[in-house]
mmCIF file of C-alpha atoms (C1' of nucleotides) in Angstrom:
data_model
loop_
_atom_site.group_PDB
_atom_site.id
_atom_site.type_symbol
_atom_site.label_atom_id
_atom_site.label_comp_id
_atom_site.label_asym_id
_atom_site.label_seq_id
_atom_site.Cartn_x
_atom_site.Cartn_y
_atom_site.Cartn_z
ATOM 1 C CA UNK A 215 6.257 -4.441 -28.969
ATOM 2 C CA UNK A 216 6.068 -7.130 -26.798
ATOM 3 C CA UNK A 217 2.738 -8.946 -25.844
ATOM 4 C CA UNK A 218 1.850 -9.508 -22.510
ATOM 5 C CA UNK A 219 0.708 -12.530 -21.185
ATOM 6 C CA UNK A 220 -2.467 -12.274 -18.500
ATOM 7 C CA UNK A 221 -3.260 -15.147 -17.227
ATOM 8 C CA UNK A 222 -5.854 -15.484 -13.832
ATOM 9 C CA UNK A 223 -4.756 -18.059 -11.085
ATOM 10 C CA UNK A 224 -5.229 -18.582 -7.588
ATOM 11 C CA UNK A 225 -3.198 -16.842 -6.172
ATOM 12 C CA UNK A 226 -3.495 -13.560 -8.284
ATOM 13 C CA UNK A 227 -2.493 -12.447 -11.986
ATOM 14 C CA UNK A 228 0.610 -14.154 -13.612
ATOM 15 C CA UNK A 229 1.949 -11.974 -16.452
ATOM 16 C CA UNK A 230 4.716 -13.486 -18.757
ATOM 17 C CA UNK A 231 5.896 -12.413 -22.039
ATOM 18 C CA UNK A 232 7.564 -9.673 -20.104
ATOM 19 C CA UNK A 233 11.649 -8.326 -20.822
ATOM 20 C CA UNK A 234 13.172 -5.479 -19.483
ATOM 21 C CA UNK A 235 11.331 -6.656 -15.747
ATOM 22 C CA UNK A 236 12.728 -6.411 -12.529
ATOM 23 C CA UNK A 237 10.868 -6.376 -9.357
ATOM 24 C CA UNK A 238 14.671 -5.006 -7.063
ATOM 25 C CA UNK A 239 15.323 -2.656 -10.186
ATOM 26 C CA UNK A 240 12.553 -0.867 -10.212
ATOM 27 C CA UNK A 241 11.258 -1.146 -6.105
ATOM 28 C CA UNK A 242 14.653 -0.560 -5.059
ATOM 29 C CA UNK A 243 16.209 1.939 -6.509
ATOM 30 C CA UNK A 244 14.930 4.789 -5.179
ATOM 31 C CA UNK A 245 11.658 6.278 -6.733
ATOM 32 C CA UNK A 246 9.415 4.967 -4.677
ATOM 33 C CA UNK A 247 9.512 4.048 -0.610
ATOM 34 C CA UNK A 248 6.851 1.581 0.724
ATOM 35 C CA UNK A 249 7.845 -1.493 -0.922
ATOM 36 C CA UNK A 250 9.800 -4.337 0.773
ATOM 37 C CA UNK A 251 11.311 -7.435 -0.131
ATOM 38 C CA UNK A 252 10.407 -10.348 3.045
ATOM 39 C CA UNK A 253 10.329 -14.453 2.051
ATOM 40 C CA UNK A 254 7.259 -13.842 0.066
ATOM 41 C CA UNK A 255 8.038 -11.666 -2.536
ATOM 42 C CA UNK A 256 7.966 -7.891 -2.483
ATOM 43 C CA UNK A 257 5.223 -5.994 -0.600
ATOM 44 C CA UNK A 258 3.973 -2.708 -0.386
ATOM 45 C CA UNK A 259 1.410 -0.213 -0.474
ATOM 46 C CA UNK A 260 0.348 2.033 -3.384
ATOM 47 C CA UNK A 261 -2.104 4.716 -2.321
ATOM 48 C CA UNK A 262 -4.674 2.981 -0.709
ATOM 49 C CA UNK A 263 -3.439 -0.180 -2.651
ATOM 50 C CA UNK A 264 -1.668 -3.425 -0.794
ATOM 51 C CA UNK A 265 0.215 -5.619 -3.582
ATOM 52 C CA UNK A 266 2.091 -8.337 -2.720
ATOM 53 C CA UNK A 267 4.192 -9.491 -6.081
ATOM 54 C CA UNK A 268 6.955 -11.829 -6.976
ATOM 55 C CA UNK A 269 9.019 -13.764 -9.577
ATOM 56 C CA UNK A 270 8.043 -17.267 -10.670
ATOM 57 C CA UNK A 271 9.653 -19.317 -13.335
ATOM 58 C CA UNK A 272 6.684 -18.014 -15.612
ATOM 59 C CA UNK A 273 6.495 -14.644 -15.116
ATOM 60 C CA UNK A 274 5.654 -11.896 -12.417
ATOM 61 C CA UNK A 275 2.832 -13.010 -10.173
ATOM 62 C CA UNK A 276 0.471 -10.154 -8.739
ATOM 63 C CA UNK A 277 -1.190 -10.905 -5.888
ATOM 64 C CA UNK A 278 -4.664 -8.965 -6.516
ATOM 65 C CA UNK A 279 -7.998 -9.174 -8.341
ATOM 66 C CA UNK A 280 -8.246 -8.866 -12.212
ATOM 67 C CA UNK A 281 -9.922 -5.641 -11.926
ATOM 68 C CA UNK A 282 -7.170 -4.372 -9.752
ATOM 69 C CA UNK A 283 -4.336 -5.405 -12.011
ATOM 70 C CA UNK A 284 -6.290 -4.236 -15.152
ATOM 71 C CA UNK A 285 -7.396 -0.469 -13.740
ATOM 72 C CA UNK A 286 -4.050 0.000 -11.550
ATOM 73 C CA UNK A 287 -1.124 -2.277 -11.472
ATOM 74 C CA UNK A 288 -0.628 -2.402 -14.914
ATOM 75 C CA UNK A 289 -0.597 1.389 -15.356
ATOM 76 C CA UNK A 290 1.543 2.027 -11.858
ATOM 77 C CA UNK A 291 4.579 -0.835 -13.859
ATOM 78 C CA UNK A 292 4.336 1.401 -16.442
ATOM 79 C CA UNK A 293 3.973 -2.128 -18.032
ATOM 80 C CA UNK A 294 2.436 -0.789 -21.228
ATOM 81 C CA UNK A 295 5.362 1.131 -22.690
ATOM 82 C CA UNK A 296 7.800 -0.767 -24.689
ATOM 83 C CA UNK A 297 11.050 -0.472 -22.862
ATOM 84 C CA UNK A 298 12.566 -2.414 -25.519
ATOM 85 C CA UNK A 299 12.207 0.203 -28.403
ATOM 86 C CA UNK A 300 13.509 2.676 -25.905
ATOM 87 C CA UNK A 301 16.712 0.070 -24.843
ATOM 88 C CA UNK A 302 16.961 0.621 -29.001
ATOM 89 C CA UNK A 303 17.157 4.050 -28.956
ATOM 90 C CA UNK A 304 19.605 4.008 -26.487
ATOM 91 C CA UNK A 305 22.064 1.871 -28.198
ATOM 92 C CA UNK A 306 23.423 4.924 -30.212
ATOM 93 C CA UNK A 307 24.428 6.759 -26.534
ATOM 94 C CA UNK A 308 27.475 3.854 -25.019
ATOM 95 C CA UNK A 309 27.519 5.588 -21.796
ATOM 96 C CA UNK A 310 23.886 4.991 -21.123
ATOM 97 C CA UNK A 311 23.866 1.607 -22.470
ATOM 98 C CA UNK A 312 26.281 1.068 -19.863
ATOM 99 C CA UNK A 313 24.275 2.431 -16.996
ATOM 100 C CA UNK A 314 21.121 0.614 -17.980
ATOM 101 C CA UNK A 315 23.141 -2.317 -17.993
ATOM 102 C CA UNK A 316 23.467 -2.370 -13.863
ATOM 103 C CA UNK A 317 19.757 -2.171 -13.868
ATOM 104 C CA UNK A 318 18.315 -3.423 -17.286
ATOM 105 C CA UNK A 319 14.585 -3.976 -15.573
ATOM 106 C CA UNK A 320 13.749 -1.030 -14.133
ATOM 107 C CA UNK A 321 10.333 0.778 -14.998
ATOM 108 C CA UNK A 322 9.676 4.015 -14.061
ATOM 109 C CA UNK A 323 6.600 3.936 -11.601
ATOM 110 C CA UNK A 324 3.865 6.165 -12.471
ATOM 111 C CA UNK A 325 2.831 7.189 -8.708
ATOM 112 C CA UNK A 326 0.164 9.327 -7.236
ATOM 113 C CA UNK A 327 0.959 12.742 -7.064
ATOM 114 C CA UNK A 328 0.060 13.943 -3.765
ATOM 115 C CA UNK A 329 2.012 10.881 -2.529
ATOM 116 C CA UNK A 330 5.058 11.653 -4.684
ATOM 117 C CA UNK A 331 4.919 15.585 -3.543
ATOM 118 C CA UNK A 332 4.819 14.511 -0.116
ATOM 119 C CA UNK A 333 7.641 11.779 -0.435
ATOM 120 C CA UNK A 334 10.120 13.515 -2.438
ATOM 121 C CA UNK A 335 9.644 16.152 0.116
ATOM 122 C CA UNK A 336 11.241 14.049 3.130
ATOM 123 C CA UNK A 337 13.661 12.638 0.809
ATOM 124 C CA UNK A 338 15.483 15.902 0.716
ATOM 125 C CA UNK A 339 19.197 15.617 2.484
ATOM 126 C CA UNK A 340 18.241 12.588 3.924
ATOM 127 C CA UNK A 341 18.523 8.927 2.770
ATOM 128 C CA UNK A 342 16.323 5.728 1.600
ATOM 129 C CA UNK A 343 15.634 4.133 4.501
ATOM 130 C CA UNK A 344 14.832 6.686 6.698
ATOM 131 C CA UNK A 345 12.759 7.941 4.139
ATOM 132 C CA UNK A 346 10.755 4.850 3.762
ATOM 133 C CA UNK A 347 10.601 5.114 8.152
ATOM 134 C CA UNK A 348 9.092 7.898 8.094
ATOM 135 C CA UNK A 349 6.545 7.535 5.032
ATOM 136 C CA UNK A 350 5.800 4.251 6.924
ATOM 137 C CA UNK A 351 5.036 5.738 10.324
ATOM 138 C CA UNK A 352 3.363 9.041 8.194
ATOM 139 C CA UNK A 353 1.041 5.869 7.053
ATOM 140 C CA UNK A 354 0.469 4.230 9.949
ATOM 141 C CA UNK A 355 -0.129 7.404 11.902
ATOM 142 C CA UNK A 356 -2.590 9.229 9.595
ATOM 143 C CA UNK A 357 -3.610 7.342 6.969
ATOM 144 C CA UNK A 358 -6.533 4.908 7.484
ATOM 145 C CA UNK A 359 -6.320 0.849 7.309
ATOM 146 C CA UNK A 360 -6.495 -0.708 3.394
ATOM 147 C CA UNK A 361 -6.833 -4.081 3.963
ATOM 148 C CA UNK A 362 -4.783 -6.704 5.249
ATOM 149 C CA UNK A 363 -2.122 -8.244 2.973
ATOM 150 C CA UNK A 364 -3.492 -12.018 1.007
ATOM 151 C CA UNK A 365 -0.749 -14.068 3.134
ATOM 152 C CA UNK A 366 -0.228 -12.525 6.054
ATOM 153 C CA UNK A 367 -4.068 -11.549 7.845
ATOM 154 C CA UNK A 368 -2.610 -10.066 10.852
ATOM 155 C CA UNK A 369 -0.713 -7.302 9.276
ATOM 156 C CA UNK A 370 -3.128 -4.582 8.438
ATOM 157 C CA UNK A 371 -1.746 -2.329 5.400
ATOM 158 C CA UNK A 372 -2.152 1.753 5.711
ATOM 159 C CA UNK A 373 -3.362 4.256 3.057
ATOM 160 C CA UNK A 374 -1.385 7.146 1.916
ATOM 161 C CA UNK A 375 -3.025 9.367 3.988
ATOM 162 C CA UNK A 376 -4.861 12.473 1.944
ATOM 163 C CA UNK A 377 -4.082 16.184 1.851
ATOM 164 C CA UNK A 378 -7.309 16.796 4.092
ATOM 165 C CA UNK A 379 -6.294 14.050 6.807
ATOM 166 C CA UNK A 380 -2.720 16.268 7.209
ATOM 167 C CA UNK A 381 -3.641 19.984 6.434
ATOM 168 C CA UNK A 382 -5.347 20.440 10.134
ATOM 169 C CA UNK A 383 -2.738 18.752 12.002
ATOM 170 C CA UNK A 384 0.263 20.272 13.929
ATOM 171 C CA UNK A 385 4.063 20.228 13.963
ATOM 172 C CA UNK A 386 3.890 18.395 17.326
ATOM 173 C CA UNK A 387 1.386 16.100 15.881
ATOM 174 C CA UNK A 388 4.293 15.172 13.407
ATOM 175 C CA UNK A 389 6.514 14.722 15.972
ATOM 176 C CA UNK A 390 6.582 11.269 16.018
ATOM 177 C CA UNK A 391 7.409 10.678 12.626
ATOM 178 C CA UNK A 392 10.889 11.942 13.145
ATOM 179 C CA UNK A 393 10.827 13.881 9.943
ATOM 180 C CA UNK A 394 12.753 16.925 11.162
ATOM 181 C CA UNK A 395 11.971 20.345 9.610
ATOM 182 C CA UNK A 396 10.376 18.537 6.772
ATOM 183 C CA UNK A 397 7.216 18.421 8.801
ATOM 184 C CA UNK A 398 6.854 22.122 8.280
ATOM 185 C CA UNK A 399 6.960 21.391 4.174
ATOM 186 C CA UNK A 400 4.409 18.493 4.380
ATOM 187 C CA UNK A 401 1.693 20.871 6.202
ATOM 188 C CA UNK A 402 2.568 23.882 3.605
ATOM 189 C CA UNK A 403 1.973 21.168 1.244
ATOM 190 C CA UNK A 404 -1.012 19.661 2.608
ATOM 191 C CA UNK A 405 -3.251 22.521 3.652
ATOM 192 C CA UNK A 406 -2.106 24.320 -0.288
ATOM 193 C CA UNK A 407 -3.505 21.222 -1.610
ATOM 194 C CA UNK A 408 -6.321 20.087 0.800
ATOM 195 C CA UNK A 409 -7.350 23.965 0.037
ATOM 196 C CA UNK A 410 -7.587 23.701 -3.701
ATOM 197 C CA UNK A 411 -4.904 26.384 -4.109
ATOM 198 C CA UNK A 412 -2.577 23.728 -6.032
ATOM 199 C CA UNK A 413 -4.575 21.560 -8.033
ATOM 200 C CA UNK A 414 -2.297 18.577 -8.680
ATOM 201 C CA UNK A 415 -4.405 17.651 -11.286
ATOM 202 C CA UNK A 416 -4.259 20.152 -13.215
ATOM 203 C CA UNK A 417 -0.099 21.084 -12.953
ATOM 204 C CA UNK A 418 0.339 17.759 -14.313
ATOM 205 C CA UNK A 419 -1.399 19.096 -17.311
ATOM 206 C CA UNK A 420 0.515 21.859 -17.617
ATOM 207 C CA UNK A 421 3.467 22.691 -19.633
ATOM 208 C CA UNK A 422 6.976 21.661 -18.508
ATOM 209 C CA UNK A 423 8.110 25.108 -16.928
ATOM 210 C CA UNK A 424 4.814 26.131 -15.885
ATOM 211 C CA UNK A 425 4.542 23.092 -14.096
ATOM 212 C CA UNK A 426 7.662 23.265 -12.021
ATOM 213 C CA UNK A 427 7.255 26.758 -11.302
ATOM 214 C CA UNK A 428 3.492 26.158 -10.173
ATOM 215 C CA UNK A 429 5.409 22.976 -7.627
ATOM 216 C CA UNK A 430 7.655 25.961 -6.888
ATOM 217 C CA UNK A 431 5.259 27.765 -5.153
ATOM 218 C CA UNK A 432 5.052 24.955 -2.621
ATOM 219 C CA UNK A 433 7.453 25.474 1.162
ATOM 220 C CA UNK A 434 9.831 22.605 0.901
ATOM 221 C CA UNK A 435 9.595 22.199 -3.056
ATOM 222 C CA UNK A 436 12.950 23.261 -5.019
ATOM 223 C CA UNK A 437 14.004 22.285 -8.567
ATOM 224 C CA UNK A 438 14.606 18.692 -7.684
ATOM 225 C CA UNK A 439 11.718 18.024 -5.982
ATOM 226 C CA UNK A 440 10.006 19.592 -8.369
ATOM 227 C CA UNK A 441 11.394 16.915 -10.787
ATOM 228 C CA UNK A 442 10.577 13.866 -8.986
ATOM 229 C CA UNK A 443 6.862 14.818 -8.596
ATOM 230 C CA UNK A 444 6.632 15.532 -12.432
ATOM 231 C CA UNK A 445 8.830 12.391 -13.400
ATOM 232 C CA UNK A 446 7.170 9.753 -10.663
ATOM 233 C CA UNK A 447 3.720 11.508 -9.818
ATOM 234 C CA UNK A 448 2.704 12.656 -12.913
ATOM 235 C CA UNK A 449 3.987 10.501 -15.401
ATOM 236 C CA UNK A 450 5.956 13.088 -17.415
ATOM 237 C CA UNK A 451 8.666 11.022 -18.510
ATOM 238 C CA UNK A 452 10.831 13.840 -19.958
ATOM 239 C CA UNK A 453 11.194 15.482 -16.565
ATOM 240 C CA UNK A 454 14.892 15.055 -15.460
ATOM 241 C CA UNK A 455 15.687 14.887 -11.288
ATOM 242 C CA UNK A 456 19.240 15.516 -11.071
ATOM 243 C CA UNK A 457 20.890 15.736 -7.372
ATOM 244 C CA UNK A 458 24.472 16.956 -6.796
ATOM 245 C CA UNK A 459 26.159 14.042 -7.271
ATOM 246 C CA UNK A 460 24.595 13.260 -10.968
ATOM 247 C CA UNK A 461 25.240 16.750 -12.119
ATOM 248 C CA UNK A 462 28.853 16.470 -11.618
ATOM 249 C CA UNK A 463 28.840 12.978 -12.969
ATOM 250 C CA UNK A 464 26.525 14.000 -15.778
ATOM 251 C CA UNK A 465 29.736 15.795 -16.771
ATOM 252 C CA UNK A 466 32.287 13.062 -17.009
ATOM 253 C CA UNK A 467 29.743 10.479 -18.541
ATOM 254 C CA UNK A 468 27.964 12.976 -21.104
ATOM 255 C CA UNK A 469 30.192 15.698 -21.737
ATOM 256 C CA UNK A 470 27.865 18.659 -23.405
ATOM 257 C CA UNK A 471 24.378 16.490 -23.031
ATOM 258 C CA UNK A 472 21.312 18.179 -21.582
ATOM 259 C CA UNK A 473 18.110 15.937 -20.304
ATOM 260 C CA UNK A 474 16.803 17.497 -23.786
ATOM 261 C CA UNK A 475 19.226 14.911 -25.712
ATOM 262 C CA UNK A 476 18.066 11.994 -23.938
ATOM 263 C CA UNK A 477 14.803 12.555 -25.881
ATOM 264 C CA UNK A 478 10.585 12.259 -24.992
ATOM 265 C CA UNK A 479 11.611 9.765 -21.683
ATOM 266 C CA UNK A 480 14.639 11.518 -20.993
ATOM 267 C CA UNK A 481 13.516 10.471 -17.242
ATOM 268 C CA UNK A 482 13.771 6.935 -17.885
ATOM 269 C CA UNK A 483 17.318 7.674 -18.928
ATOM 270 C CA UNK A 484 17.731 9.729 -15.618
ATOM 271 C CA UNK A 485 16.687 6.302 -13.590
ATOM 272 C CA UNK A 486 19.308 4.135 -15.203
ATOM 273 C CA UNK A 487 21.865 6.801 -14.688
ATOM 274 C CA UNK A 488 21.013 7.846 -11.042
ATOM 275 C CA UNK A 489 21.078 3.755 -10.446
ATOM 276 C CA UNK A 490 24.615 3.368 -12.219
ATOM 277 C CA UNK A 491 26.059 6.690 -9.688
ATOM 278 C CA UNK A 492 24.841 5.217 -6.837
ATOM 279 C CA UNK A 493 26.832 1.847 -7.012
ATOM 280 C CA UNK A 494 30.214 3.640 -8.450
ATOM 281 C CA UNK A 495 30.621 6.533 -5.661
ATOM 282 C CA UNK A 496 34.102 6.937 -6.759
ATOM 283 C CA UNK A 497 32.590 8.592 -10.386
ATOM 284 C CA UNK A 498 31.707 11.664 -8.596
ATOM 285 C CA UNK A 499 33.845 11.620 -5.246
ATOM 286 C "C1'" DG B 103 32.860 12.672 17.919
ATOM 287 C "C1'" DC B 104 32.605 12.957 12.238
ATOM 288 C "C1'" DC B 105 30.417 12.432 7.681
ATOM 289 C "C1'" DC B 106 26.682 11.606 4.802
ATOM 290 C "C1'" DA B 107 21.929 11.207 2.899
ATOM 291 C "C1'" DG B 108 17.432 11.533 -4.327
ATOM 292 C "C1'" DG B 109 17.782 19.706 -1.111
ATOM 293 C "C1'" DT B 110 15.862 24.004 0.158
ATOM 294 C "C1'" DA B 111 15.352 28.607 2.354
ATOM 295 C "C1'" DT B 112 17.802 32.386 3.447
ATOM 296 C "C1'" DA B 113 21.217 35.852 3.511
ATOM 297 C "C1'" DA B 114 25.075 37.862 1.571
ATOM 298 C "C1'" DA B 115 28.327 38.943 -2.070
ATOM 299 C "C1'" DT C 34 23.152 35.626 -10.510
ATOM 300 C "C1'" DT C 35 26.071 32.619 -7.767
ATOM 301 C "C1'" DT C 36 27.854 30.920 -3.263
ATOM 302 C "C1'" DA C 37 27.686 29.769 1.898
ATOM 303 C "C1'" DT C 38 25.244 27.917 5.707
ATOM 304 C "C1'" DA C 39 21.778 25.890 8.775
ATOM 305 C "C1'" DC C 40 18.395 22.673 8.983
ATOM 306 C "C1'" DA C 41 16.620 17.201 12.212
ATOM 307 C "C1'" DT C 42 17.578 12.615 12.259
ATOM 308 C "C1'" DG C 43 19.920 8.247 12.210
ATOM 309 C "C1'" DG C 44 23.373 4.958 10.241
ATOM 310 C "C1'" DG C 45 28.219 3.908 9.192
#
DNA sequence: GCCCAGGTATAAA
DNA sequence: TTTATACATGGG
């Protein structure tokens, strides 16, 4: 296992000693929707959480206190688990070694749940960045000011809004975030949760099956969304999203595999392949 | 105009 | 149990 380097500086928390890291593989490829890449670095918002991080010549800076790296950042980069042991146990499956190879330094994000729910509940038929428009304006809309970002003081950062700040609103109040019929799902979703009739909490601690069928129950939440929220929002890495174009290239690439072969983080596995289908259409067109 | 996007609810076979 | 269709929105 590698050993991470934490050093304090000015300007926030330099870690080096780190392989297997990429801030575009694992902001950009599709698990997660409010960060951005500007001149700075990349920037986003986790929860109530503003981060602004980047790549220096010594390692990934993170723009935040110590206490906030140590009780948050570090656990949301997944930065703990030792991606290199599982790039190991990879090496006996060519196929995946080939899709991890497009996007060696991804790490699976381990997300909020309610924000997860609620994200990979737009994301359904539609695409990345109009998902990430309308979680931003869903932000900026309901959820309340978090600070304002270390370099730039005018821009104010938004909280993921909560359950409670959502269940009493309207459809027309969600007009304006352009989600479509989705806004129906994120009320079902917020008013079951904001309620205490799903207990997000406590599905994560469920068993596999139990748990999906328990997301289910929620208007808005099929099999793959179901997925996501397990795999990003409650850190169970051998949850296995698959959308219609990776089961059909799940086919061609492992002939006879099931997300059980891919082993305890079959869902890391999942993240490397969806990556590699996205950037060779042709495989499943 | 057409097709597509990290799907799901619904009805029908 | 599987298959067909509508669904709102915006970009290519």
């Amino acid at each position: 296992m590698e050993v991470l380097e934490v050093t304090e500086k000015a300007e926030g928390i330099l870690v080096g000693g780190l392989s297997l890291f990429s801030l575009e593989d694992t902001l950009d490829c599709g698990q997660c929707f409010r960060f951005r890449r500007d001149a700075d670095g990349w920037r986003g918002v986790a929860g109530s959480r503003p981060l602004l991080v980047r790549e220096t010549g010594e390692g990934v800076l993170f723009s935040c206190t110590p206490e906030a790296f140590e009780s948050f950042w570090r656990g949301y980069f997944d930065l703990d688990r030792d991606y290199a042991a599982l790039r190991e146990s990879y090496l006996a499956m060519p196929a995946l070694r080939e899709c991890a190879r497009y996007a060696p330094g991804i790490r699976v994000l381990r997300q909020d749940a309610w924000e997860a729910l609620i994200s990979f509940i737009i994301s359904q038929n539609n695409n990345v960045r109009r998902i990430q428009g309308i979680v931003s304006r869903l932000c900026r809309q309901f959820g309340t000011p978090c600070g304002e970002d270390p370099l730039e003081p005018d821009r104010t950062a938004y909280a993921f809004p909560s359950p409670e700040a959502l269940a009493g609103r309207s459809e027309d109040d969600l007009a304006p975030l352009r989600a479509g019929w989705r806004a129906g799902y994120i009320l079902d979703a917020a008013r079951r949760v904001a309620l205490g009739e799903i207990d997000l909490a406590a599905v994560a601690a469920l068993p596999l099956p139990e748990a999906r069928a328990r997301l289910q129950t929620i208007r808005g939440v099929g099999p793959k969304v179901a997925e996501c929220v397990l795999l990003y929002g409650m850190a169970r890495m051998e949850a296995f999203p698959l959308d219609v174009w990776m089961k059909r290239a799940m086919k061609t690439l492992f002939p006879g595999c099931t997300p059980a072969d891919f082993g305890e983080c079959a869902g890391i596995a999942q993240q490397y392949i969806f990556h590699y289908c996205r950037r060779h259409p042709s495989l499943v067109r």
